[in-house]
């Protein structure tokens, strides 16, 4: 056999193997064994058969009696995932195979699929000394890439809005800071494009933000917090948003029962060491007990005393007020606990607890309906109570969570001297631009469709259908967040993809196709700063 | 005379070894090529290769954790497919052998 013939035979062999693997993949994916969902539709006859069985459950029994044979209907696999009828999978990729600690793509919105299991294990994929070494090596490169990615998406100039400060005095940053594509000259130019044009040309500047290390995920604290609480410094990942675009630390705390006092903490962070001194004589014994519990650390999935942790030294855990510092927010982020696989969980910023007494619905996705329930189920175990077996439960009894709710219920909004009792601007205290912004808020900009009442919130969950503007997995309905005191809680949207109020206005101008002018957007920001 | 008949009935030792050596090399090359191509090609399909986690972790580690899991796995798959094709079709054997030894070193 000469060389040429041998190569032709070899080539045919390669094609045969390739075809065999491809055919195997077609049979395998979407089956019970695969984590890749099927994209094939059920055949009409198969669907009809299943429908008939559902509508005529006695049919099989009659047949069985007549023939004395038992026929088991081919039941559809409960694990089979069929293609959705609305959103398309076009352009989406299957999640990569990863283990805890491994780097994950920053553009996780482009991926979909199912996990190997819903259940996590408290066992690390390596020995703890290897785990530390692994992260010591991985972290510098990871954080370099994270910052490069964030700088590619945003222009963090740290330019403040003149004369505008958060309630405790931190300057408020000017925007928009999201970068536009090179061939788009301004936000106004982009707003003239249709959603499909923006999607096709990949121009949308407000795509979701993923956790920089989503395989491990869990809480990431800002630098300002870590300076005071080095015990929460992670060995694997750091905060990715510059300090200037985060809430102030420590933030003021206002009590609805003592408005005359203003910030009851006098600029201090409330801790287990000083809370009694600050609050004795100001709050009820029930509220005091609730506050103590809000300050008491408890073990979490990755901050605990076991080897399954992201701190070099064993950790006492994390308290409610570590993220919700002084009843507000430290700017820490986590992942929503409500989805699996881990890579499908949405990044969520810590929301403020100020004014929770006015909310009928808490949490971004889970629609939690009461503050005691909120205190009970906060995502200490990432939606996985099974981890308690290894790490230890929070062990908070119902009456105690009620008391945590009692304290939560007196956390007030910051003062708003420019608003009257009906939340309208007082003309003599407000500027012309702010008043124009108010008119826009209730009119052309359509903000008040969802943001109204004393907290500027409708307590509904809305699907903004942002995936119309980019190739991505739909994020689904997410709770409307209140706008009262909004200037104190950057960055905005559930995952912090909108670093400034200007970005928030540009985002809604695009997705609601409002066609606001540059001046109108500026007026709207000026109004939002009054709330 | 006797020496001439002896040389006809008993083939010389070096001649047998040469033949066996050639066919052994061919079989070795083809079997390596088959294994490399098959297991490399599997890695191009998510969830099909039993070694995708191990493979991607190894490459990530060797790259000093500069590569993501997805890129690491695809790079490994392409490398194995190239080695497999090279061995099966007997092309660019020098470069394929370098890739092969690098891959083998990585597996340890």
PDB file of C-alpha atoms in Angstrom, chain A residues 286 289-300 318-320 371-378 380-381 388 392-406:
ATOM      1  CA  UNK A 286     -37.208  43.593  71.878  1.00  0.00           C
ATOM      2  CA  UNK A 289     -32.321  41.836  71.199  1.00  0.00           C
ATOM      3  CA  UNK A 290     -33.072  41.984  67.494  1.00  0.00           C
ATOM      4  CA  UNK A 291     -30.167  44.378  66.941  1.00  0.00           C
ATOM      5  CA  UNK A 292     -27.821  42.080  68.884  1.00  0.00           C
ATOM      6  CA  UNK A 293     -28.793  39.207  66.593  1.00  0.00           C
ATOM      7  CA  UNK A 294     -28.278  41.367  63.518  1.00  0.00           C
ATOM      8  CA  UNK A 295     -24.742  42.036  64.802  1.00  0.00           C
ATOM      9  CA  UNK A 296     -23.910  38.455  65.836  1.00  0.00           C
ATOM     10  CA  UNK A 297     -21.726  36.618  63.302  1.00  0.00           C
ATOM     11  CA  UNK A 298     -22.815  33.170  62.200  1.00  0.00           C
ATOM     12  CA  UNK A 299     -21.086  30.665  59.940  1.00  0.00           C
ATOM     13  CA  UNK A 300     -21.773  30.871  56.229  1.00  0.00           C
ATOM     14  CA  UNK A 318     -20.602  37.032  58.925  1.00  0.00           C
ATOM     15  CA  UNK A 319     -23.335  39.075  60.614  1.00  0.00           C
ATOM     16  CA  UNK A 320     -26.341  40.680  58.918  1.00  0.00           C
ATOM     17  CA  UNK A 371     -39.197  41.059  57.621  1.00  0.00           C
ATOM     18  CA  UNK A 372     -39.087  38.164  60.088  1.00  0.00           C
ATOM     19  CA  UNK A 373     -39.119  35.753  57.178  1.00  0.00           C
ATOM     20  CA  UNK A 374     -36.385  37.866  55.590  1.00  0.00           C
ATOM     21  CA  UNK A 375     -34.311  37.597  58.780  1.00  0.00           C
ATOM     22  CA  UNK A 376     -34.800  33.842  58.805  1.00  0.00           C
ATOM     23  CA  UNK A 377     -33.865  32.939  55.277  1.00  0.00           C
ATOM     24  CA  UNK A 378     -31.205  35.437  54.250  1.00  0.00           C
ATOM     25  CA  UNK A 380     -26.311  32.472  54.632  1.00  0.00           C
ATOM     26  CA  UNK A 381     -26.108  29.095  53.030  1.00  0.00           C
ATOM     27  CA  UNK A 388     -25.454  23.267  57.750  1.00  0.00           C
ATOM     28  CA  UNK A 392     -23.325  24.567  61.563  1.00  0.00           C
ATOM     29  CA  UNK A 393     -26.737  26.175  61.433  1.00  0.00           C
ATOM     30  CA  UNK A 394     -27.561  29.761  62.226  1.00  0.00           C
ATOM     31  CA  UNK A 395     -29.947  28.321  64.812  1.00  0.00           C
ATOM     32  CA  UNK A 396     -32.099  31.425  65.063  1.00  0.00           C
ATOM     33  CA  UNK A 397     -35.497  30.688  66.533  1.00  0.00           C
ATOM     34  CA  UNK A 398     -38.651  32.196  65.132  1.00  0.00           C
ATOM     35  CA  UNK A 399     -39.220  34.573  68.044  1.00  0.00           C
ATOM     36  CA  UNK A 400     -35.680  35.868  67.610  1.00  0.00           C
ATOM     37  CA  UNK A 401     -36.085  36.503  63.895  1.00  0.00           C
ATOM     38  CA  UNK A 402     -39.257  38.388  64.782  1.00  0.00           C
ATOM     39  CA  UNK A 403     -37.176  40.646  67.005  1.00  0.00           C
ATOM     40  CA  UNK A 404     -34.626  41.132  64.267  1.00  0.00           C
ATOM     41  CA  UNK A 405     -37.596  42.242  62.204  1.00  0.00           C
ATOM     42  CA  UNK A 406     -38.615  44.583  65.037  1.00  0.00           C
TER      43      UNK A 406
END
